[in-house]
mmCIF file of N, CA, C and O in Angstrom:
data_model
loop_
_atom_site.group_PDB
_atom_site.id
_atom_site.type_symbol
_atom_site.label_atom_id
_atom_site.label_comp_id
_atom_site.label_asym_id
_atom_site.label_seq_id
_atom_site.Cartn_x
_atom_site.Cartn_y
_atom_site.Cartn_z
ATOM 1 N N MET A 500 -10.194 12.690 -14.204
ATOM 2 C CA MET A 500 -10.866 13.187 -13.027
ATOM 3 C C MET A 500 -10.005 12.922 -11.792
ATOM 4 O O MET A 500 -9.928 13.757 -10.918
ATOM 5 N N ARG A 501 -9.382 11.743 -11.747
ATOM 6 C CA ARG A 501 -8.570 11.381 -10.578
ATOM 7 C C ARG A 501 -7.486 12.424 -10.336
ATOM 8 O O ARG A 501 -7.290 12.878 -9.211
ATOM 9 N N ALA A 502 -6.786 12.828 -11.394
ATOM 10 C CA ALA A 502 -5.697 13.796 -11.239
ATOM 11 C C ALA A 502 -6.218 15.133 -10.716
ATOM 12 O O ALA A 502 -5.577 15.764 -9.863
ATOM 13 N N ASP A 503 -7.376 15.558 -11.212
ATOM 14 C CA ASP A 503 -7.957 16.823 -10.751
ATOM 15 C C ASP A 503 -8.309 16.759 -9.272
ATOM 16 O O ASP A 503 -8.056 17.708 -8.523
ATOM 17 N N LEU A 504 -8.903 15.641 -8.855
ATOM 18 C CA LEU A 504 -9.278 15.492 -7.453
ATOM 19 C C LEU A 504 -8.051 15.426 -6.549
ATOM 20 O O LEU A 504 -8.027 16.002 -5.463
ATOM 21 N N GLU A 505 -7.019 14.720 -7.006
ATOM 22 C CA GLU A 505 -5.785 14.647 -6.220
ATOM 23 C C GLU A 505 -5.142 16.019 -6.097
ATOM 24 O O GLU A 505 -4.684 16.412 -5.026
ATOM 25 N N LEU A 506 -5.122 16.761 -7.199
ATOM 26 C CA LEU A 506 -4.561 18.106 -7.198
ATOM 27 C C LEU A 506 -5.326 19.030 -6.250
ATOM 28 O O LEU A 506 -4.736 19.876 -5.579
ATOM 29 N N ALA A 507 -6.639 18.815 -6.173
ATOM 30 C CA ALA A 507 -7.477 19.637 -5.294
ATOM 31 C C ALA A 507 -7.355 19.210 -3.829
ATOM 32 O O ALA A 507 -7.890 19.866 -2.945
ATOM 33 N N GLY A 508 -6.660 18.093 -3.583
ATOM 34 C CA GLY A 508 -6.481 17.639 -2.210
ATOM 35 C C GLY A 508 -7.642 16.847 -1.645
ATOM 36 O O GLY A 508 -7.810 16.760 -0.428
ATOM 37 N N ALA A 509 -8.443 16.257 -2.509
ATOM 38 C CA ALA A 509 -9.589 15.467 -2.045
ATOM 39 C C ALA A 509 -9.094 14.239 -1.291
ATOM 40 O O ALA A 509 -8.060 13.665 -1.633
ATOM 41 N N PRO A 510 -9.831 13.806 -0.264
ATOM 42 C CA PRO A 510 -9.450 12.592 0.471
ATOM 43 C C PRO A 510 -9.465 11.366 -0.450
ATOM 44 O O PRO A 510 -10.265 11.279 -1.385
ATOM 45 N N ALA A 511 -8.585 10.420 -0.169
ATOM 46 C CA ALA A 511 -8.437 9.228 -1.017
ATOM 47 C C ALA A 511 -9.737 8.450 -1.160
ATOM 48 O O ALA A 511 -10.072 7.983 -2.254
ATOM 49 N N ASP A 512 -10.499 8.299 -0.042
ATOM 50 C CA ASP A 512 -11.747 7.537 -0.139
ATOM 51 C C ASP A 512 -12.758 8.236 -1.039
ATOM 52 O O ASP A 512 -13.493 7.597 -1.774
ATOM 53 N N TYR A 513 -12.788 9.578 -1.007
ATOM 54 C CA TYR A 513 -13.690 10.327 -1.889
ATOM 55 C C TYR A 513 -13.271 10.121 -3.347
ATOM 56 O O TYR A 513 -14.109 9.903 -4.215
ATOM 57 N N ILE A 514 -11.975 10.172 -3.610
ATOM 58 C CA ILE A 514 -11.481 9.987 -4.981
ATOM 59 C C ILE A 514 -11.878 8.615 -5.508
ATOM 60 O O ILE A 514 -12.345 8.486 -6.646
ATOM 61 N N GLU A 515 -11.725 7.587 -4.674
ATOM 62 C CA GLU A 515 -12.092 6.231 -5.100
ATOM 63 C C GLU A 515 -13.575 6.125 -5.427
ATOM 64 O O GLU A 515 -13.964 5.530 -6.424
ATOM 65 N N ARG A 516 -14.429 6.712 -4.564
ATOM 66 C CA ARG A 516 -15.878 6.658 -4.814
ATOM 67 C C ARG A 516 -16.231 7.433 -6.075
ATOM 68 O O ARG A 516 -17.039 6.984 -6.885
ATOM 69 N N ALA A 517 -15.638 8.597 -6.262
ATOM 70 C CA ALA A 517 -15.950 9.423 -7.438
ATOM 71 C C ALA A 517 -15.512 8.741 -8.722
ATOM 72 O O ALA A 517 -16.222 8.803 -9.734
ATOM 73 N N CYS A 518 -14.374 8.079 -8.692
ATOM 74 C CA CYS A 518 -13.863 7.420 -9.891
ATOM 75 C C CYS A 518 -14.585 6.106 -10.177
ATOM 76 O O CYS A 518 -14.509 5.583 -11.285
ATOM 77 N N ALA A 519 -15.292 5.578 -9.192
ATOM 78 C CA ALA A 519 -16.030 4.332 -9.384
ATOM 79 C C ALA A 519 -17.362 4.553 -10.095
ATOM 80 O O ALA A 519 -17.978 3.622 -10.565
ATOM 81 N N VAL A 520 -17.789 5.805 -10.193
ATOM 82 C CA VAL A 520 -19.065 6.120 -10.836
ATOM 83 C C VAL A 520 -18.932 5.869 -12.333
ATOM 84 O O VAL A 520 -17.966 6.278 -12.966
ATOM 85 N N GLU A 521 -19.911 5.200 -12.869
ATOM 86 C CA GLU A 521 -19.894 4.902 -14.297
ATOM 87 C C GLU A 521 -20.135 6.165 -15.104
ATOM 88 O O GLU A 521 -20.763 7.103 -14.649
ATOM 89 N N GLU A 522 -19.619 6.154 -16.310
ATOM 90 C CA GLU A 522 -19.843 7.270 -17.223
ATOM 91 C C GLU A 522 -21.329 7.346 -17.572
ATOM 92 O O GLU A 522 -21.999 6.315 -17.638
ATOM 93 N N PRO A 523 -21.836 8.553 -17.808
ATOM 94 C CA PRO A 523 -23.246 8.682 -18.186
ATOM 95 C C PRO A 523 -23.559 7.897 -19.457
ATOM 96 O O PRO A 523 -22.724 7.770 -20.338
ATOM 97 N N VAL A 524 -24.757 7.391 -19.495
ATOM 98 C CA VAL A 524 -25.215 6.617 -20.641
ATOM 99 C C VAL A 524 -26.340 7.389 -21.314
ATOM 100 O O VAL A 524 -27.214 7.925 -20.638
ATOM 101 N N GLU A 525 -26.294 7.463 -22.621
ATOM 102 C CA GLU A 525 -27.386 8.118 -23.333
ATOM 103 C C GLU A 525 -28.601 7.208 -23.322
ATOM 104 O O GLU A 525 -28.478 5.996 -23.498
ATOM 105 N N ILE A 526 -29.754 7.808 -23.074
ATOM 106 C CA ILE A 526 -30.993 7.041 -23.116
ATOM 107 C C ILE A 526 -31.953 7.730 -24.071
ATOM 108 O O ILE A 526 -31.871 8.932 -24.286
ATOM 109 N N GLU A 527 -32.825 6.948 -24.616
ATOM 110 C CA GLU A 527 -33.835 7.494 -25.518
ATOM 111 C C GLU A 527 -35.083 7.801 -24.699
ATOM 112 O O GLU A 527 -35.518 6.992 -23.878
ATOM 113 N N VAL A 528 -35.633 8.984 -24.896
ATOM 114 C CA VAL A 528 -36.843 9.399 -24.192
ATOM 115 C C VAL A 528 -38.002 9.303 -25.167
ATOM 116 O O VAL A 528 -37.934 9.818 -26.293
ATOM 117 N N MET A 529 -39.055 8.640 -24.742
ATOM 118 C CA MET A 529 -40.239 8.519 -25.592
ATOM 119 C C MET A 529 -40.778 9.915 -25.914
ATOM 120 O O MET A 529 -40.765 10.810 -25.059
ATOM 121 N N HIS A 530 -41.228 10.104 -27.118
ATOM 122 C CA HIS A 530 -41.699 11.403 -27.594
ATOM 123 C C HIS A 530 -42.735 12.013 -26.645
ATOM 124 O O HIS A 530 -42.666 13.195 -26.311
ATOM 125 N N GLU A 531 -43.668 11.200 -26.165
ATOM 126 C CA GLU A 531 -44.733 11.732 -25.315
ATOM 127 C C GLU A 531 -44.248 12.094 -23.906
ATOM 128 O O GLU A 531 -44.961 12.734 -23.149
ATOM 129 N N CYS A 532 -43.016 11.712 -23.576
ATOM 130 C CA CYS A 532 -42.458 12.029 -22.246
ATOM 131 C C CYS A 532 -41.457 13.176 -22.281
ATOM 132 O O CYS A 532 -40.981 13.614 -21.240
ATOM 133 N N ARG A 533 -41.133 13.677 -23.455
ATOM 134 C CA ARG A 533 -40.031 14.626 -23.582
ATOM 135 C C ARG A 533 -40.233 15.905 -22.781
ATOM 136 O O ARG A 533 -39.292 16.406 -22.182
ATOM 137 N N HIS A 534 -41.456 16.429 -22.727
ATOM 138 C CA HIS A 534 -41.680 17.674 -21.982
ATOM 139 C C HIS A 534 -41.499 17.452 -20.484
ATOM 140 O O HIS A 534 -40.890 18.280 -19.795
ATOM 141 N N ALA A 535 -42.006 16.336 -19.976
ATOM 142 C CA ALA A 535 -41.857 16.052 -18.548
ATOM 143 C C ALA A 535 -40.381 15.882 -18.189
ATOM 144 O O ALA A 535 -39.928 16.399 -17.163
ATOM 145 N N VAL A 536 -39.625 15.201 -19.026
ATOM 146 C CA VAL A 536 -38.198 15.014 -18.758
ATOM 147 C C VAL A 536 -37.471 16.359 -18.837
ATOM 148 O O VAL A 536 -36.637 16.674 -17.984
ATOM 149 N N GLU A 537 -37.793 17.155 -19.826
ATOM 150 C CA GLU A 537 -37.168 18.476 -19.975
ATOM 151 C C GLU A 537 -37.426 19.342 -18.744
ATOM 152 O O GLU A 537 -36.510 19.954 -18.211
ATOM 153 N N VAL A 538 -38.665 19.380 -18.286
ATOM 154 C CA VAL A 538 -39.011 20.188 -17.110
ATOM 155 C C VAL A 538 -38.324 19.622 -15.869
ATOM 156 O O VAL A 538 -37.745 20.371 -15.077
ATOM 157 N N PHE A 539 -38.365 18.310 -15.689
ATOM 158 C CA PHE A 539 -37.739 17.704 -14.522
ATOM 159 C C PHE A 539 -36.255 18.049 -14.471
ATOM 160 O O PHE A 539 -35.734 18.439 -13.423
ATOM 161 N N LEU A 540 -35.560 17.912 -15.583
ATOM 162 C CA LEU A 540 -34.135 18.213 -15.605
ATOM 163 C C LEU A 540 -33.869 19.687 -15.329
ATOM 164 O O LEU A 540 -32.882 20.036 -14.673
ATOM 165 N N ALA A 541 -34.737 20.554 -15.802
ATOM 166 C CA ALA A 541 -34.569 21.985 -15.547
ATOM 167 C C ALA A 541 -34.820 22.331 -14.081
ATOM 168 O O ALA A 541 -34.378 23.375 -13.607
ATOM 169 N N CYS A 542 -35.489 21.455 -13.361
ATOM 170 C CA CYS A 542 -35.801 21.679 -11.945
ATOM 171 C C CYS A 542 -34.828 20.961 -11.011
ATOM 172 O O CYS A 542 -35.096 20.832 -9.816
ATOM 173 N N GLN A 543 -33.717 20.528 -11.522
ATOM 174 C CA GLN A 543 -32.828 19.672 -10.736
ATOM 175 C C GLN A 543 -32.331 20.290 -9.434
ATOM 176 O O GLN A 543 -31.964 19.567 -8.509
ATOM 177 N N THR A 544 -32.339 21.600 -9.308
ATOM 178 C CA THR A 544 -31.904 22.229 -8.054
ATOM 179 C C THR A 544 -33.083 22.697 -7.209
ATOM 180 O O THR A 544 -32.897 23.435 -6.240
ATOM 181 N N GLN A 545 -34.277 22.279 -7.548
ATOM 182 C CA GLN A 545 -35.474 22.780 -6.875
ATOM 183 C C GLN A 545 -36.114 21.753 -5.940
ATOM 184 O O GLN A 545 -37.327 21.673 -5.819
ATOM 185 N N TRP A 546 -35.292 20.971 -5.262
ATOM 186 C CA TRP A 546 -35.787 19.965 -4.326
ATOM 187 C C TRP A 546 -36.004 20.586 -2.959
ATOM 188 O O TRP A 546 -35.202 21.386 -2.492
ATOM 189 N N ARG A 547 -37.071 20.181 -2.303
ATOM 190 C CA ARG A 547 -37.286 20.538 -0.894
ATOM 191 C C ARG A 547 -36.558 19.479 -0.073
ATOM 192 O O ARG A 547 -36.659 18.293 -0.355
ATOM 193 N N VAL A 548 -35.832 19.959 0.937
ATOM 194 C CA VAL A 548 -35.006 19.071 1.748
ATOM 195 C C VAL A 548 -35.525 19.082 3.179
ATOM 196 O O VAL A 548 -35.824 20.150 3.725
ATOM 197 N N GLY A 549 -35.637 17.897 3.778
ATOM 198 C CA GLY A 549 -36.125 17.773 5.145
ATOM 199 C C GLY A 549 -35.047 18.099 6.167
ATOM 200 O O GLY A 549 -33.887 18.331 5.833
ATOM 201 N N GLY A 550 -35.443 18.096 7.420
ATOM 202 C CA GLY A 550 -34.559 18.446 8.514
ATOM 203 C C GLY A 550 -33.332 17.557 8.631
ATOM 204 O O GLY A 550 -32.288 17.991 9.094
ATOM 205 N N MET A 551 -33.423 16.333 8.222
ATOM 206 C CA MET A 551 -32.283 15.413 8.283
ATOM 207 C C MET A 551 -31.538 15.355 6.948
ATOM 208 O O MET A 551 -30.692 14.500 6.734
ATOM 209 N N GLY A 552 -31.863 16.246 6.040
ATOM 210 C CA GLY A 552 -31.162 16.318 4.765
ATOM 211 C C GLY A 552 -31.741 15.456 3.663
ATOM 212 O O GLY A 552 -31.227 15.444 2.561
ATOM 213 N N GLY A 553 -32.812 14.726 3.955
ATOM 214 C CA GLY A 553 -33.426 13.881 2.933
ATOM 215 C C GLY A 553 -34.312 14.679 1.994
ATOM 216 O O GLY A 553 -34.904 15.690 2.376
ATOM 217 N N LEU A 554 -34.405 14.221 0.771
ATOM 218 C CA LEU A 554 -35.266 14.887 -0.203
ATOM 219 C C LEU A 554 -36.724 14.608 0.121
ATOM 220 O O LEU A 554 -37.101 13.468 0.389
ATOM 221 N N LEU A 555 -37.545 15.662 0.088
ATOM 222 C CA LEU A 555 -38.980 15.520 0.328
ATOM 223 C C LEU A 555 -39.771 15.498 -0.972
ATOM 224 O O LEU A 555 -40.796 14.854 -1.076
ATOM 225 N N GLY A 556 -39.309 16.227 -1.951
ATOM 226 C CA GLY A 556 -40.003 16.339 -3.227
ATOM 227 C C GLY A 556 -39.628 17.654 -3.879
ATOM 228 O O GLY A 556 -38.923 18.483 -3.297
ATOM 229 N N LEU A 557 -40.104 17.847 -5.079
ATOM 230 C CA LEU A 557 -39.827 19.086 -5.800
ATOM 231 C C LEU A 557 -40.654 20.241 -5.249
ATOM 232 O O LEU A 557 -41.751 20.037 -4.733
ATOM 233 N N ASP A 558 -40.134 21.439 -5.390
ATOM 234 C CA ASP A 558 -40.868 22.652 -5.065
ATOM 235 C C ASP A 558 -41.794 22.921 -6.261
ATOM 236 O O ASP A 558 -41.350 23.323 -7.325
ATOM 237 N N TYR A 559 -43.078 22.655 -6.077
ATOM 238 C CA TYR A 559 -44.005 22.727 -7.209
ATOM 239 C C TYR A 559 -44.186 24.135 -7.762
ATOM 240 O O TYR A 559 -44.488 24.305 -8.941
ATOM 241 N N SER A 560 -43.983 25.155 -6.947
ATOM 242 C CA SER A 560 -44.062 26.510 -7.494
ATOM 243 C C SER A 560 -42.911 26.737 -8.472
ATOM 244 O O SER A 560 -43.072 27.422 -9.489
ATOM 245 N N ALA A 561 -41.754 26.153 -8.183
ATOM 246 C CA ALA A 561 -40.629 26.252 -9.111
ATOM 247 C C ALA A 561 -40.912 25.469 -10.386
ATOM 248 O O ALA A 561 -40.554 25.908 -11.479
ATOM 249 N N VAL A 562 -41.555 24.312 -10.252
ATOM 250 C CA VAL A 562 -41.907 23.513 -11.429
ATOM 251 C C VAL A 562 -42.833 24.330 -12.333
ATOM 252 O O VAL A 562 -42.642 24.381 -13.555
ATOM 253 N N ASP A 563 -43.819 24.991 -11.734
ATOM 254 C CA ASP A 563 -44.740 25.830 -12.521
ATOM 255 C C ASP A 563 -43.978 26.950 -13.223
ATOM 256 O O ASP A 563 -44.220 27.228 -14.400
ATOM 257 N N THR A 564 -43.058 27.583 -12.518
ATOM 258 C CA THR A 564 -42.262 28.659 -13.111
ATOM 259 C C THR A 564 -41.447 28.142 -14.283
ATOM 260 O O THR A 564 -41.393 28.771 -15.342
ATOM 261 N N VAL A 565 -40.823 26.996 -14.121
ATOM 262 C CA VAL A 565 -40.024 26.407 -15.200
ATOM 263 C C VAL A 565 -40.903 26.105 -16.405
ATOM 264 O O VAL A 565 -40.529 26.391 -17.543
ATOM 265 N N MET A 566 -42.096 25.557 -16.161
ATOM 266 C CA MET A 566 -42.980 25.252 -17.288
ATOM 267 C C MET A 566 -43.383 26.524 -18.029
ATOM 268 O O MET A 566 -43.474 26.526 -19.257
ATOM 269 N N ARG A 567 -43.609 27.608 -17.281
ATOM 270 C CA ARG A 567 -43.952 28.877 -17.940
ATOM 271 C C ARG A 567 -42.768 29.419 -18.734
ATOM 272 O O ARG A 567 -42.923 29.859 -19.874
ATOM 273 N N ILE A 568 -41.567 29.363 -18.139
ATOM 274 C CA ILE A 568 -40.375 29.855 -18.837
ATOM 275 C C ILE A 568 -40.110 29.058 -20.109
ATOM 276 O O ILE A 568 -39.774 29.625 -21.154
ATOM 277 N N LEU A 569 -40.274 27.744 -20.022
ATOM 278 C CA LEU A 569 -40.038 26.882 -21.184
ATOM 279 C C LEU A 569 -41.208 26.870 -22.165
ATOM 280 O O LEU A 569 -41.124 26.234 -23.213
ATOM 281 N N ARG A 570 -42.283 27.560 -21.780
ATOM 282 C CA ARG A 570 -43.499 27.575 -22.604
ATOM 283 C C ARG A 570 -43.961 26.153 -22.918
ATOM 284 O O ARG A 570 -44.255 25.795 -24.056
ATOM 285 N N THR A 571 -44.008 25.360 -21.863
ATOM 286 C CA THR A 571 -44.377 23.958 -21.986
ATOM 287 C C THR A 571 -45.841 23.816 -22.389
ATOM 288 O O THR A 571 -46.717 24.357 -21.718
ATOM 289 N N PRO A 572 -46.113 23.100 -23.477
ATOM 290 C CA PRO A 572 -47.506 22.858 -23.850
ATOM 291 C C PRO A 572 -48.124 21.804 -22.932
ATOM 292 O O PRO A 572 -47.415 21.009 -22.323
ATOM 293 N N ASP A 573 -49.423 21.811 -22.826
ATOM 294 C CA ASP A 573 -50.169 20.821 -22.045
ATOM 295 C C ASP A 573 -49.577 20.656 -20.642
ATOM 296 O O ASP A 573 -49.147 19.586 -20.239
ATOM 297 N N ARG A 574 -49.578 21.770 -19.909
ATOM 298 C CA ARG A 574 -48.944 21.784 -18.597
ATOM 299 C C ARG A 574 -49.521 20.782 -17.605
ATOM 300 O O ARG A 574 -48.751 20.167 -16.856
ATOM 301 N N PRO A 575 -50.832 20.560 -17.545
ATOM 302 C CA PRO A 575 -51.318 19.550 -16.591
ATOM 303 C C PRO A 575 -50.747 18.155 -16.860
ATOM 304 O O PRO A 575 -50.340 17.450 -15.941
ATOM 305 N N GLU A 576 -50.690 17.757 -18.119
ATOM 306 C CA GLU A 576 -50.148 16.445 -18.460
ATOM 307 C C GLU A 576 -48.649 16.388 -18.166
ATOM 308 O O GLU A 576 -48.136 15.384 -17.645
ATOM 309 N N THR A 577 -47.943 17.467 -18.481
ATOM 310 C CA THR A 577 -46.509 17.509 -18.216
ATOM 311 C C THR A 577 -46.240 17.452 -16.724
ATOM 312 O O THR A 577 -45.351 16.727 -16.266
ATOM 313 N N PHE A 578 -47.028 18.189 -15.934
ATOM 314 C CA PHE A 578 -46.860 18.171 -14.481
ATOM 315 C C PHE A 578 -47.065 16.759 -13.936
ATOM 316 O O PHE A 578 -46.313 16.302 -13.076
ATOM 317 N N ALA A 579 -48.050 16.061 -14.451
ATOM 318 C CA ALA A 579 -48.292 14.682 -14.024
ATOM 319 C C ALA A 579 -47.074 13.809 -14.337
ATOM 320 O O ALA A 579 -46.662 12.977 -13.523
ATOM 321 N N GLY A 580 -46.475 14.014 -15.494
ATOM 322 C CA GLY A 580 -45.281 13.264 -15.864
ATOM 323 C C GLY A 580 -44.097 13.589 -14.964
ATOM 324 O O GLY A 580 -43.333 12.706 -14.568
ATOM 325 N N VAL A 581 -43.944 14.865 -14.624
ATOM 326 C CA VAL A 581 -42.872 15.277 -13.715
ATOM 327 C C VAL A 581 -43.053 14.595 -12.363
ATOM 328 O O VAL A 581 -42.089 14.120 -11.754
ATOM 329 N N ARG A 582 -44.287 14.489 -11.906
ATOM 330 C CA ARG A 582 -44.541 13.842 -10.611
ATOM 331 C C ARG A 582 -44.225 12.350 -10.650
ATOM 332 O O ARG A 582 -43.762 11.785 -9.657
ATOM 333 N N VAL A 583 -44.448 11.713 -11.790
ATOM 334 C CA VAL A 583 -44.082 10.295 -11.932
ATOM 335 C C VAL A 583 -42.567 10.150 -11.802
ATOM 336 O O VAL A 583 -42.067 9.283 -11.073
ATOM 337 N N ILE A 584 -41.826 11.014 -12.478
ATOM 338 C CA ILE A 584 -40.364 10.974 -12.398
ATOM 339 C C ILE A 584 -39.914 11.272 -10.965
ATOM 340 O O ILE A 584 -39.036 10.585 -10.422
ATOM 341 N N GLU A 585 -40.528 12.262 -10.345
ATOM 342 C CA GLU A 585 -40.195 12.639 -8.972
ATOM 343 C C GLU A 585 -40.363 11.449 -8.019
ATOM 344 O O GLU A 585 -39.471 11.148 -7.214
ATOM 345 N N ARG A 586 -41.496 10.761 -8.119
ATOM 346 C CA ARG A 586 -41.739 9.604 -7.244
ATOM 347 C C ARG A 586 -40.710 8.506 -7.479
ATOM 348 O O ARG A 586 -40.239 7.866 -6.537
ATOM 349 N N ALA A 587 -40.323 8.291 -8.740
ATOM 350 C CA ALA A 587 -39.321 7.266 -9.052
ATOM 351 C C ALA A 587 -37.957 7.644 -8.467
ATOM 352 O O ALA A 587 -37.261 6.787 -7.910
ATOM 353 N N VAL A 588 -37.604 8.907 -8.546
ATOM 354 C CA VAL A 588 -36.329 9.356 -7.978
ATOM 355 C C VAL A 588 -36.351 9.215 -6.461
ATOM 356 O O VAL A 588 -35.390 8.729 -5.859
ATOM 357 N N LEU A 589 -37.442 9.621 -5.830
ATOM 358 C CA LEU A 589 -37.544 9.501 -4.371
ATOM 359 C C LEU A 589 -37.457 8.037 -3.942
ATOM 360 O O LEU A 589 -36.780 7.717 -2.953
ATOM 361 N N ALA A 590 -38.099 7.152 -4.685
ATOM 362 C CA ALA A 590 -38.035 5.721 -4.354
ATOM 363 C C ALA A 590 -36.608 5.199 -4.520
ATOM 364 O O ALA A 590 -36.109 4.453 -3.665
ATOM 365 N N ALA A 591 -35.934 5.589 -5.584
ATOM 366 C CA ALA A 591 -34.566 5.137 -5.816
ATOM 367 C C ALA A 591 -33.623 5.672 -4.741
ATOM 368 O O ALA A 591 -32.750 4.941 -4.246
ATOM 369 N N MET A 592 -33.812 6.925 -4.349
ATOM 370 C CA MET A 592 -32.969 7.505 -3.296
ATOM 371 C C MET A 592 -33.216 6.808 -1.964
ATOM 372 O O MET A 592 -32.279 6.570 -1.203
ATOM 373 N N SER A 593 -34.450 6.470 -1.689
ATOM 374 C CA SER A 593 -34.783 5.779 -0.450
ATOM 375 C C SER A 593 -34.151 4.388 -0.425
ATOM 376 O O SER A 593 -33.586 3.963 0.592
ATOM 377 N N GLU A 594 -34.230 3.678 -1.542
ATOM 378 C CA GLU A 594 -33.623 2.351 -1.643
ATOM 379 C C GLU A 594 -32.110 2.434 -1.470
ATOM 380 O O GLU A 594 -31.512 1.615 -0.768
ATOM 381 N N LYS A 595 -31.494 3.440 -2.078
ATOM 382 C CA LYS A 595 -30.044 3.617 -1.960
ATOM 383 C C LYS A 595 -29.666 3.891 -0.507
ATOM 384 O O LYS A 595 -28.708 3.309 0.009
ATOM 385 N N ALA A 596 -30.405 4.759 0.154
ATOM 386 C CA ALA A 596 -30.121 5.079 1.557
ATOM 387 C C ALA A 596 -30.268 3.841 2.433
ATOM 388 O O ALA A 596 -29.466 3.614 3.342
ATOM 389 N N GLU A 597 -31.273 3.030 2.158
ATOM 390 C CA GLU A 597 -31.474 1.803 2.940
ATOM 391 C C GLU A 597 -30.319 0.826 2.724
ATOM 392 O O GLU A 597 -29.835 0.205 3.678
ATOM 393 N N ARG A 598 -29.866 0.677 1.489
ATOM 394 C CA ARG A 598 -28.716 -0.193 1.216
ATOM 395 C C ARG A 598 -27.471 0.304 1.952
ATOM 396 O O ARG A 598 -26.711 -0.489 2.511
ATOM 397 N N GLU A 599 -27.266 1.618 1.963
ATOM 398 C CA GLU A 599 -26.106 2.182 2.655
ATOM 399 C C GLU A 599 -26.208 1.972 4.159
ATOM 400 O O GLU A 599 -25.212 1.647 4.805
ATOM 401 N N ARG A 600 -27.417 2.129 4.730
ATOM 402 C CA ARG A 600 -27.607 1.876 6.161
ATOM 403 C C ARG A 600 -27.314 0.427 6.485
ATOM 404 O O ARG A 600 -26.654 0.088 7.462
ATOM 405 N N HIS A 601 -27.801 -0.460 5.629
ATOM 406 C CA HIS A 601 -27.585 -1.902 5.817
ATOM 407 C C HIS A 601 -26.096 -2.230 5.747
ATOM 408 O O HIS A 601 -25.572 -3.014 6.544
ATOM 409 N N ALA A 602 -25.400 -1.636 4.790
ATOM 410 C CA ALA A 602 -23.964 -1.895 4.623
ATOM 411 C C ALA A 602 -23.180 -1.401 5.841
ATOM 412 O O ALA A 602 -22.246 -2.070 6.293
ATOM 413 N N ARG A 603 -23.573 -0.251 6.395
ATOM 414 C CA ARG A 603 -22.887 0.273 7.589
ATOM 415 C C ARG A 603 -23.117 -0.641 8.792
ATOM 416 O O ARG A 603 -22.216 -0.837 9.602
ATOM 417 N N ARG A 604 -24.334 -1.182 8.922
ATOM 418 C CA ARG A 604 -24.641 -2.076 10.046
ATOM 419 C C ARG A 604 -23.838 -3.356 9.963
ATOM 420 O O ARG A 604 -23.470 -3.928 10.974
ATOM 421 N N ASN A 605 -23.585 -3.810 8.740
ATOM 422 C CA ASN A 605 -22.879 -5.076 8.551
ATOM 423 C C ASN A 605 -21.371 -4.910 8.422
ATOM 424 O O ASN A 605 -20.666 -5.859 8.135
ATOM 425 N N PHE A 606 -20.893 -3.707 8.605
ATOM 426 C CA PHE A 606 -19.459 -3.445 8.447
ATOM 427 C C PHE A 606 -18.708 -3.782 9.670
ATOM 428 O O PHE A 606 -18.608 -3.990 10.627
#
């Protein structure tokens, strides 16, 4: 990846941050959560973004469309699961942003 980024002319600090990211890890998804995870992943580009660029939440009309396209069984239960994942992602993003703000203040 480093060579590709250097060839593309990426700034050195960006290359360092990109190369510091750990490789993806396989995780096991509980059988009863598989539909919610599948739908959530299929909606990865369907986030509503606020005026300052922060994530507000998923576009629920898009979530419904994805569930129909995937022919997701038990849509109310799956939607509830997607919302649990959504809240966890929003909380993690908020915590990350706070850590970054704190690090900038202490720099």
